[in-house]
Coordinates of C-alpha atoms and ligand atoms in Angstrom, one line a residue:
M1 CA -14.2 11.0 -22.8
V2 CA -10.6 10.8 -24.1
P3 CA -10.0 7.4 -27.0
L4 CA -9.3 4.1 -25.5
F5 CA -7.4 1.6 -26.4
L6 CA -7.7 -1.6 -24.2
L7 CA -4.2 -3.4 -24.1
A8 CA -3.9 -4.5 -20.7
S9 CA -5.7 -6.8 -19.4
L10 CA -2.8 -9.5 -19.5
F11 CA -3.9 -12.1 -16.6
A12 CA -3.3 -15.4 -17.0
L13 CA -6.4 -17.9 -16.7
P14 CA -6.4 -21.0 -18.0
A15 CA -7.6 -20.5 -22.0
D16 CA -11.1 -23.0 -21.8
T17 CA -12.5 -21.6 -18.8
F18 CA -12.4 -17.5 -19.8
G19 CA -14.8 -16.1 -21.7
A20 CA -15.0 -12.6 -24.1
P21 CA -14.5 -9.8 -24.5
T22 CA -11.2 -10.4 -25.8
D23 CA -12.0 -8.7 -29.1
A24 CA -11.2 -5.3 -30.6
V25 CA -14.1 -2.8 -30.0
P26 CA -15.5 -1.4 -33.6
G27 CA -14.1 2.1 -34.8
S28 CA -11.7 2.5 -31.4
G29 CA -9.2 0.1 -33.0
R30 CA -9.2 -1.4 -29.1
A31 CA -8.5 -4.7 -28.4
I32 CA -9.7 -6.5 -25.2
S33 CA -6.9 -9.2 -24.6
L34 CA -7.3 -11.3 -21.3
L35 CA -4.1 -13.0 -21.2
R36 CA -4.4 -17.0 -20.6
R37 CA -2.5 -19.7 -21.2
N38 CA -3.1 -23.4 -22.2
Q39 CA -1.2 -24.8 -20.2
S40 CA -1.6 -26.2 -16.5
P41 CA 1.1 -24.2 -14.5
R42 CA 3.3 -26.3 -13.0
D43 CA 2.8 -27.2 -9.1
V44 CA 1.6 -24.7 -7.0
T45 CA 2.7 -26.3 -4.6
E46 CA 6.4 -26.4 -5.6
W47 CA 7.1 -22.8 -5.1
G48 CA 8.0 -23.0 -1.8
A49 CA 10.7 -25.5 -2.6
L50 CA 12.6 -23.3 -4.8
A51 CA 12.1 -20.5 -3.3
K52 CA 14.1 -22.2 -0.5
N53 CA 16.8 -23.8 -2.4
Q54 CA 17.1 -20.1 -4.0
R55 CA 17.4 -18.5 -1.4
D56 CA 20.0 -21.3 0.3
N57 CA 22.4 -21.5 -2.9
L58 CA 22.6 -18.2 -2.4
L59 CA 23.6 -18.0 1.5
A60 CA 25.9 -20.6 0.4
K61 CA 27.8 -18.6 -2.0
Y62 CA 27.5 -15.0 -0.1
G63 CA 27.6 -15.5 2.8
S64 CA 25.0 -14.8 5.6
P65 CA 22.7 -12.1 5.6
T66 CA 23.1 -11.2 8.4
V67 CA 26.3 -9.7 6.5
Q68 CA 24.4 -8.6 3.5
K69 CA 23.8 -5.1 3.1
R70 CA 20.4 -4.8 1.8
S71 CA 19.1 -2.4 -0.2
S72 CA 15.7 -0.3 -2.3
G73 CA 15.5 0.9 -5.4
Y74 CA 12.1 2.3 -7.1
N75 CA 11.0 2.2 -11.1
L76 CA 9.2 5.8 -12.6
I77 CA 6.1 3.8 -14.3
V78 CA 4.5 5.3 -17.5
D79 CA 0.8 5.7 -17.7
Q80 CA 0.1 4.3 -21.9
L81 CA -3.1 5.3 -23.7
Y82 CA -5.1 7.2 -20.5
D83 CA -4.8 4.2 -18.3
S84 CA -4.8 1.1 -20.3
S85 CA -1.4 -0.2 -19.1
Y86 CA 0.8 0.6 -16.9
Y87 CA 5.0 0.0 -17.9
G88 CA 8.2 0.5 -16.2
S89 CA 11.5 -0.3 -17.8
L90 CA 14.6 -3.0 -17.1
A91 CA 17.7 -3.7 -18.9
I92 CA 18.4 -7.0 -19.4
G93 CA 22.5 -8.0 -21.0
T94 CA 26.0 -7.2 -21.0
P95 CA 26.8 -4.8 -22.9
A96 CA 23.3 -3.8 -20.7
V97 CA 19.8 -2.2 -23.4
S98 CA 16.5 -0.5 -21.7
F99 CA 13.6 -2.1 -22.8
D100 CA 10.0 -1.3 -21.6
V101 CA 7.8 -4.2 -20.3
I102 CA 4.5 -3.9 -19.0
L103 CA 4.4 -4.2 -14.8
D104 CA 1.4 -6.8 -14.8
T105 CA 1.0 -8.7 -11.1
G106 CA -1.5 -10.7 -13.5
S107 CA 1.2 -13.1 -15.1
S108 CA 5.0 -14.4 -13.5
D109 CA 6.8 -14.8 -16.8
L110 CA 9.0 -11.6 -18.7
W111 CA 9.5 -11.7 -22.3
V112 CA 10.6 -9.4 -24.5
A113 CA 10.7 -9.0 -28.2
G114 CA 14.0 -10.6 -29.7
S115 CA 15.8 -8.7 -32.8
S116 CA 14.7 -12.3 -34.8
C117 CA 10.9 -11.1 -34.4
G118 CA 9.3 -9.7 -37.6
T119 CA 6.3 -7.5 -38.4
S120 CA 4.7 -9.1 -35.9
C121 CA 7.0 -7.0 -33.4
G122 CA 6.1 -3.3 -35.1
S123 CA 8.0 -1.3 -34.1
S124 CA 8.5 -1.9 -31.1
P125 CA 13.1 -2.0 -29.7
T126 CA 14.4 -5.5 -29.4
Y127 CA 17.0 -7.5 -28.1
N128 CA 19.5 -8.8 -29.7
P129 CA 21.0 -12.1 -28.1
A130 CA 24.2 -12.0 -30.7
S131 CA 25.0 -8.6 -29.0
S132 CA 24.9 -9.6 -25.3
S133 CA 28.4 -11.7 -23.8
T134 CA 26.2 -12.9 -20.5
F135 CA 22.7 -14.5 -22.7
Q136 CA 22.2 -18.2 -22.3
N137 CA 19.7 -20.0 -24.8
L138 CA 17.9 -22.6 -23.0
S139 CA 16.3 -23.6 -25.9
T140 CA 12.7 -24.4 -25.0
A141 CA 9.9 -23.1 -26.3
F142 CA 8.4 -20.3 -24.5
N143 CA 4.4 -19.6 -25.5
I144 CA 2.0 -17.6 -23.4
Q145 CA -1.3 -17.4 -24.8
Y146 CA -3.8 -14.1 -24.0
G147 CA -7.3 -13.3 -25.3
S148 CA -6.0 -11.8 -28.2
G149 CA -3.8 -13.7 -29.5
A150 CA 0.0 -14.7 -27.9
A151 CA 3.7 -14.6 -27.7
E152 CA 6.1 -17.2 -28.7
G153 CA 9.6 -17.6 -28.4
Y154 CA 12.5 -19.3 -26.5
D155 CA 13.3 -19.3 -23.3
A156 CA 17.0 -17.7 -22.1
Q157 CA 18.7 -15.9 -19.2
D158 CA 20.7 -12.6 -19.0
L159 CA 21.2 -9.9 -16.7
V160 CA 18.7 -8.4 -15.9
Q161 CA 18.8 -4.8 -13.9
M162 CA 16.3 -2.6 -12.6
A163 CA 16.0 0.0 -10.2
G164 CA 19.7 -0.3 -9.1
F165 CA 19.5 -4.0 -9.1
S166 CA 21.2 -7.1 -10.9
V167 CA 20.4 -10.6 -12.0
S168 CA 22.9 -12.8 -13.8
S169 CA 21.2 -15.3 -15.0
Q170 CA 18.0 -13.8 -14.7
G171 CA 15.0 -16.1 -16.7
F172 CA 12.7 -14.8 -19.4
A173 CA 11.7 -15.3 -23.1
V174 CA 12.8 -14.3 -26.2
V175 CA 9.7 -13.7 -28.6
D176 CA 9.7 -14.2 -31.9
T177 CA 5.3 -14.0 -32.5
V178 CA 3.4 -12.0 -31.5
S179 CA -0.2 -11.2 -32.1
Q180 CA -1.2 -7.6 -33.0
N181 CA -2.6 -5.7 -30.1
L182 CA 0.1 -7.1 -27.1
L183 CA 3.1 -4.4 -28.0
T184 CA 2.6 -1.3 -28.4
S185 CA 5.8 0.8 -28.8
P186 CA 7.3 1.7 -26.9
V187 CA 7.0 -1.4 -24.9
S188 CA 9.0 -3.9 -25.8
G189 CA 7.5 -6.9 -24.2
L190 CA 5.7 -7.5 -20.0
L191 CA 7.4 -8.2 -16.8
G192 CA 5.3 -11.1 -14.7
L193 CA 5.3 -9.7 -11.0
A194 CA 3.4 -13.0 -9.7
W195 CA 4.6 -16.1 -8.2
Q196 CA 6.9 -18.0 -10.2
S197 CA 4.2 -21.3 -9.6
I198 CA 2.2 -19.3 -12.8
A199 CA 5.2 -18.6 -14.6
S200 CA 4.6 -20.5 -18.6
S201 CA 8.3 -21.2 -18.7
G202 CA 9.1 -22.3 -15.1
Q203 CA 12.0 -20.0 -14.1
M204 CA 11.5 -17.5 -11.3
P205 CA 10.2 -14.0 -11.7
L206 CA 12.4 -10.7 -11.2
W207 CA 10.7 -9.9 -7.9
Q208 CA 10.7 -12.9 -6.2
A209 CA 14.8 -13.6 -7.2
L210 CA 15.3 -9.9 -5.7
A211 CA 12.8 -11.3 -2.4
S212 CA 14.0 -14.7 -1.9
G213 CA 17.5 -13.5 -2.2
N214 CA 16.9 -10.8 0.9
V215 CA 18.3 -7.8 -0.2
W216 CA 15.3 -5.9 -0.4
D217 CA 15.3 -3.6 2.7
S218 CA 11.8 -5.3 3.0
A219 CA 11.1 -8.2 0.4
L220 CA 8.4 -5.8 -0.4
F221 CA 7.3 -4.3 -3.6
G222 CA 4.4 -1.0 -3.5
V223 CA 2.7 -0.1 -6.1
Q224 CA 1.0 3.4 -7.3
L225 CA -0.3 4.3 -10.9
N226 CA -1.8 7.6 -11.7
R227 CA -5.4 8.7 -13.4
Y228 CA -5.8 10.4 -16.3
T229 CA -8.6 8.5 -17.8
N230 CA -10.8 11.6 -16.9
D231 CA -8.3 14.1 -18.2
S232 CA -9.2 15.1 -21.4
T233 CA -5.6 17.1 -22.5
A234 CA -3.7 13.6 -21.9
Q235 CA -1.1 12.5 -23.7
E236 CA -0.4 9.3 -25.7
L237 CA 2.0 8.6 -22.8
E238 CA 2.4 10.4 -19.8
P239 CA 4.4 10.0 -16.1
G240 CA 2.4 6.9 -14.4
G241 CA 3.6 6.4 -10.8
V242 CA 6.2 4.1 -9.3
L243 CA 7.2 0.8 -8.5
N244 CA 8.9 0.1 -5.1
M245 CA 10.8 -2.1 -4.5
G246 CA 12.4 -3.8 -1.3
Y247 CA 10.3 -0.8 0.7
T248 CA 6.8 1.3 0.8
N249 CA 7.7 5.1 0.3
S250 CA 5.3 6.6 3.2
S251 CA 5.0 9.8 1.4
L252 CA 2.8 8.1 -0.8
Y253 CA -0.2 7.5 1.7
T254 CA -1.2 7.7 5.1
G255 CA -2.4 5.5 7.9
S256 CA -1.4 2.6 7.7
I257 CA -1.2 -0.4 5.7
D258 CA -4.0 -2.9 5.3
Y259 CA -2.6 -6.4 4.6
I260 CA -4.3 -9.7 3.5
D261 CA -2.7 -12.6 3.7
I262 CA -2.9 -14.9 0.9
P263 CA -5.4 -17.6 1.5
G264 CA -3.2 -20.8 0.2
T265 CA 0.0 -21.4 -1.5
P266 CA 1.1 -18.4 -3.5
S267 CA 0.2 -18.3 -7.6
Y268 CA -1.7 -14.7 -8.6
W269 CA -2.1 -12.4 -5.8
Y270 CA -5.4 -13.6 -4.5
I271 CA -7.6 -12.4 -1.7
P272 CA -10.5 -13.0 -0.4
L273 CA -13.4 -10.4 -1.6
T274 CA -15.6 -9.9 0.8
S275 CA -18.1 -7.2 0.2
L276 CA -19.2 -5.2 -2.8
T277 CA -21.3 -2.0 -2.3
V278 CA -22.7 0.5 -5.5
Q279 CA -23.7 3.0 -4.6
G280 CA -24.1 2.2 -0.5
T281 CA -26.1 -1.0 -0.9
S282 CA -24.3 -4.7 -0.8
I283 CA -23.9 -6.9 -3.6
S284 CA -24.4 -10.5 -2.0
I285 CA -20.5 -12.2 -1.9
T286 CA -19.8 -16.0 -2.3
S287 CA -17.9 -16.7 1.2
G288 CA -14.8 -18.0 -0.7
T289 CA -14.8 -16.3 -3.0
T290 CA -11.3 -14.4 -4.3
A291 CA -9.7 -12.3 -6.4
A292 CA -6.7 -11.6 -8.0
I293 CA -5.0 -8.4 -7.8
D294 CA -3.5 -7.4 -11.4
T295 CA -2.0 -4.7 -12.8
G296 CA -2.5 -6.2 -15.8
T297 CA -5.3 -5.4 -16.3
T298 CA -6.9 -2.9 -17.2
N299 CA -11.1 -2.5 -16.0
I300 CA -12.1 -5.2 -13.1
A301 CA -13.6 -8.7 -14.6
G302 CA -16.4 -10.8 -12.2
P303 CA -18.7 -13.6 -12.2
A304 CA -21.6 -12.4 -14.3
S305 CA -24.1 -12.8 -11.7
S306 CA -22.3 -9.8 -9.4
I307 CA -21.9 -7.9 -12.4
Q308 CA -25.8 -8.0 -13.1
A309 CA -26.3 -7.6 -9.2
I310 CA -24.0 -4.1 -9.7
Y311 CA -25.7 -2.8 -12.7
A312 CA -29.4 -3.8 -11.6
Q313 CA -28.2 -1.0 -8.7
I314 CA -27.0 1.5 -11.6
P315 CA -31.1 2.6 -13.2
N316 CA -30.9 2.5 -16.9
S317 CA -27.5 0.7 -17.0
Q318 CA -27.6 -2.7 -19.7
P319 CA -25.9 -5.1 -21.3
A320 CA -23.2 -3.4 -24.0
T321 CA -23.8 -5.3 -27.5
G322 CA -21.4 -6.5 -30.4
E323 CA -18.2 -6.3 -29.0
W324 CA -18.8 -5.1 -26.1
V325 CA -20.5 -7.7 -25.3
G326 CA -19.8 -8.8 -21.3
Y327 CA -19.7 -4.9 -20.4
Y328 CA -22.6 -3.3 -19.4
S329 CA -23.6 1.0 -20.5
F330 CA -24.7 3.4 -18.3
P331 CA -26.3 6.9 -17.8
C332 CA -22.8 8.8 -18.2
S333 CA -24.7 11.4 -15.9
T334 CA -24.7 9.0 -13.4
T335 CA -22.0 9.1 -10.6
V336 CA -21.1 5.2 -9.4
N337 CA -19.9 4.9 -6.3
V338 CA -18.2 1.7 -5.2
E339 CA -16.9 -0.1 -2.7
L340 CA -15.2 -3.1 -1.9
S341 CA -12.9 -4.7 1.3
F342 CA -10.9 -7.7 1.1
G343 CA -11.3 -8.5 4.8
G344 CA -10.3 -5.7 6.8
N345 CA -10.5 -1.6 5.0
T346 CA -12.9 -0.9 2.5
W347 CA -12.0 0.9 -0.5
S348 CA -13.8 3.3 -2.7
I349 CA -13.2 3.1 -6.1
S350 CA -13.3 7.1 -8.3
P351 CA -16.9 7.4 -10.6
A352 CA -13.9 7.8 -12.7
D353 CA -12.7 5.3 -13.0
F354 CA -16.3 2.9 -13.1
A355 CA -16.7 5.3 -15.6
F356 CA -13.8 3.6 -18.0
T357 CA -15.6 5.2 -21.4
Q358 CA -17.8 6.6 -23.0
T359 CA -19.7 5.6 -27.1
S360 CA -22.1 8.1 -27.1
S361 CA -22.7 11.7 -26.0
T362 CA -24.8 10.0 -23.5
E363 CA -23.5 6.8 -22.7
C364 CA -20.4 5.4 -20.6
I365 CA -19.2 2.1 -20.8
G366 CA -18.6 0.6 -16.7
A367 CA -15.2 -0.7 -15.7
F368 CA -16.5 -3.9 -14.0
F369 CA -17.3 -6.8 -16.5
E370 CA -17.9 -10.5 -17.0
A371 CA -15.8 -12.8 -17.3
S372 CA -16.2 -16.0 -15.8
T373 CA -12.2 -17.7 -14.7
G374 CA -12.2 -21.5 -14.3
T375 CA -11.9 -23.9 -11.4
G376 CA -9.2 -23.2 -8.5
S377 CA -8.7 -19.4 -10.7
P378 CA -9.6 -16.5 -9.1
S379 CA -13.2 -15.6 -10.0
W380 CA -12.4 -12.0 -9.7
I381 CA -9.7 -9.8 -10.9
I382 CA -8.8 -6.8 -9.9
G383 CA -7.1 -4.1 -12.3
D384 CA -6.1 -0.5 -12.7
A385 CA -9.7 1.1 -12.4
F386 CA -9.1 0.2 -8.6
L387 CA -5.6 -0.1 -8.2
K388 CA -5.1 3.7 -9.4
N389 CA -7.4 4.6 -6.0
V390 CA -5.0 3.1 -4.2
Y391 CA -0.9 2.4 -3.1
S392 CA -1.0 -1.3 -3.2
V393 CA 1.9 -2.6 -1.4
F394 CA 3.2 -6.8 -2.1
R395 CA 4.4 -9.0 0.0
Y396 CA 6.9 -12.2 0.0
N397 CA 6.4 -12.9 3.4
P398 CA 3.9 -13.4 4.6
P399 CA 2.1 -13.5 1.1
S400 CA 0.2 -11.1 1.4
V401 CA -1.6 -8.0 -0.5
G402 CA -1.7 -4.4 1.4
F403 CA -3.5 -1.2 0.3
A404 CA -3.0 1.8 2.0
S405 CA -4.5 5.7 1.5
L406 CA -3.5 7.8 -1.4
S407 CA -1.3 10.6 0.2
S408 CA -2.7 14.1 -0.8
V409 CA 0.7 14.2 -2.8
A410 CA 0.3 10.9 -4.6
I411 CA -3.4 11.7 -5.3
A412 CA -2.2 15.2 -6.6
E413 CA 0.3 13.5 -9.4
N414 CA -3.0 12.1 -11.1
G415 CA -3.4 14.1 -13.8
A416 CA -0.7 16.5 -13.5
G417 CA 1.4 15.9 -16.5
G418 CA 5.6 16.5 -16.5
T419 CA 7.7 14.2 -18.0
V420 CA 7.3 10.8 -19.3
P421 CA 10.4 8.6 -18.2
S422 CA 11.5 7.7 -20.7
A423 CA 14.3 4.2 -21.1
T424 CA 16.0 4.6 -24.2
I425 CA 19.4 4.0 -23.2
G426 CA 22.6 2.1 -25.3
T427 CA 24.3 1.0 -22.6
V428 CA 24.5 0.6 -19.1
S429 CA 27.9 0.6 -16.6
A430 CA 26.3 -1.9 -13.8
T431 CA 28.4 -2.3 -10.7
V432 CA 28.2 -5.9 -10.7
T433 CA 29.5 -7.6 -7.1
N434 CA 28.9 -10.6 -5.5
T435 CA 30.1 -9.5 -2.0
S436 CA 28.5 -7.9 0.4
D437 CA 31.4 -4.6 0.5
A438 CA 29.2 -3.6 -3.3
P439 CA 29.3 0.0 -3.1
R440 CA 26.2 2.3 -3.6
G441 CA 24.6 3.7 -6.2
R442 CA 25.8 3.0 -9.5
A443 CA 24.1 0.6 -10.5
L444 CA 23.3 1.5 -14.3
S445 CA 24.4 4.4 -15.7
A446 CA 22.9 7.7 -15.1
S447 CA 21.5 8.0 -19.4
L448 CA 19.3 5.4 -17.2
S449 CA 16.9 7.9 -16.3
T450 CA 13.5 6.1 -14.9
L451 CA 15.4 4.5 -12.2
V452 CA 18.2 4.8 -8.9
F453 CA 21.0 3.8 -7.9
L454 CA 20.3 3.8 -3.7
A455 CA 20.8 0.0 -4.2
V456 CA 23.5 -2.4 -3.5
S457 CA 23.5 -4.5 -7.3
A458 CA 23.0 -7.9 -5.6
L459 CA 24.2 -10.9 -7.8
L460 CA 21.9 -13.6 -7.9
L461 CA 21.7 -16.8 -9.4
Ligands
NAG501 C1 17.9 -20.2 -28.8 O1 17.1 -21.7 -29.4 C2 16.2 -22.1 -30.2 C3 16.2 -22.8 -29.6 O2 16.6 -23.9 -29.8 C4 16.6 -21.7 -31.7 O3 15.0 -21.4 -31.8 C5 16.5 -19.5 -31.6 O4 17.2 -19.5 -32.4 C6 18.1 -20.1 -30.1 N1 18.7 -18.2 -29.9 C7 20.2 -17.9 -30.5 C8 20.0 -16.4 -30.5 O5 20.3 -19.2 -30.6
NAG502 C1 8.8 9.1 -1.9 O1 7.9 9.7 -2.8 C2 7.9 10.9 -2.7 C3 6.9 11.8 -3.4 O2 6.5 11.1 -5.2 C4 8.9 11.4 -4.1 O3 9.4 13.0 -4.1 C5 10.1 10.8 -3.1 O4 11.1 11.3 -3.7 C6 10.0 9.5 -2.9 N1 11.0 8.5 -1.9 C7 11.8 7.6 -2.4 C8 12.6 7.1 -2.0 O5 11.3 6.7 -3.3
NAG503 C1 -11.0 12.3 -12.3 O1 -11.3 11.9 -11.9 C2 -10.7 12.7 -10.2 C3 -11.7 11.2 -9.1 O2 -13.1 11.3 -9.3 C4 -11.2 12.9 -9.9 O3 -10.7 13.5 -8.7 C5 -11.0 15.0 -10.4 O4 -10.9 16.4 -10.7 C6 -10.7 14.4 -11.9 N1 -10.6 15.3 -12.2 C7 -11.2 16.2 -14.0 C8 -9.4 16.3 -15.0 O5 -12.4 16.3 -14.1
NAG504 C1 32.6 -13.3 -6.8 O1 33.4 -12.8 -7.2 C2 35.1 -13.0 -7.1 C3 35.7 -11.5 -7.1 O2 34.8 -11.1 -8.7 C4 35.4 -13.6 -8.1 O3 36.7 -14.1 -8.4 C5 33.8 -15.4 -7.9 O4 33.7 -16.4 -8.6 C6 32.7 -14.4 -7.8 N1 32.1 -16.2 -7.1 C7 30.9 -16.0 -7.5 C8 30.7 -17.3 -7.0 O5 30.5 -15.9 -8.7

């Protein structure tokens, strides 16, 4: 029963198709912001060619991958506002300046508030292009739409560093207008972790540059997210888990990783949703249904008929009203168990995550809500309410999403408190090299305490 601020549904979908709820919740200052985009995405068939070009160019410049050292690194995540959003940190520019960014596997653009952003960026730290000697202005307009607003600015490139990796001329957007509620300080922007084919800017996402550049030990990243939603002592910022880049951390999961291939051209991280049970009863799922796995969405969205069927299994549940339209309320005294399968193992959502928030002494709001998505888009959006219950892996090749059971070590991090990772630095002393004999470690200065420096810095295109 913690107050919530639902900032986080940052999932890109066509604007004309993704319905309510997108508005502020009365009395709480919450906004349910579903990211959506007006423009149609780049032709999804282009991604493969682009990825291949990227890789071929890199190999032509730097030689065979067999002589290239590979590496891995991790970024500690912050849980903002009781599991509403999860952010990490990266550094941009020369000299490098660090920023906190929402980690969003549901979209593909990196953007940060620029110093030209006035009051609309609130007190979020901003990026100053004039202070970076490696800033390049692409001078094309950038615009991404969210359910509750938009971020606008221009496309650019600069040196971007994260978790010990360094990418020169990384595409991103400098944002100078942002709608209220999209940024909650200290967050300055968003890191899209889905595929280039759906990047509004058309530019290759950071993760994809690293994966296709063959610098990771394994071409994948893993995510573990902590739970604070049912911890009444939680602070606004808590340790949020970890983003493992280029490897999976076997201390955080048990058993094997159950990979499900993306059934088509990668765009979102979408996989089939094959079964869903509520209180042990199966809900009918249309064959061919797909679900996007989205760290940037707080809850879980699905088609109205399926959501109705879920709550039909929960006595005394009912559609919520007012600005909660699309959501359902149910008696908080009911322990709700939901299980999902994507074609392999079956995964449980904890009752704590199902009981998203409490609206009265007896009524709770469930994490599953109704939203209809556009033709060709995944009809389910599986957000953090599910992802807190598993270790998730996002694999480049073959393009797939994997899940594994959390280890007791990972589970013990839920509600454990501790020190919130901080990204408050002024400069990073980057050791960037384009040779295969890059020194290990020290890719970033030690003051960037959220990062580890296991990595050989990789200079990419
Ligand atoms: C980059 O280009 C855009 C579009 O021409 C312009 O509005 C912006 O001021 C430029 N930024 C800098 C730092 O020059
Ligand atoms: C793996 O996770 C454990 C538990 O959080 C941590 O102590 C360890 O440092 C991690 N190792 C790597 C290489 O990420
Ligand atoms: C929060 O929920 C989890 C999962 O259901 C449970 O294991 C944990 O004990 C709960 N924590 C509190 C403080 O109630
Ligand atoms: C690679 O590094 C060397 C030595 O610093 C430099 O001379 C060369 O121009 C670099 N090559 C590229 C493609 O950046």
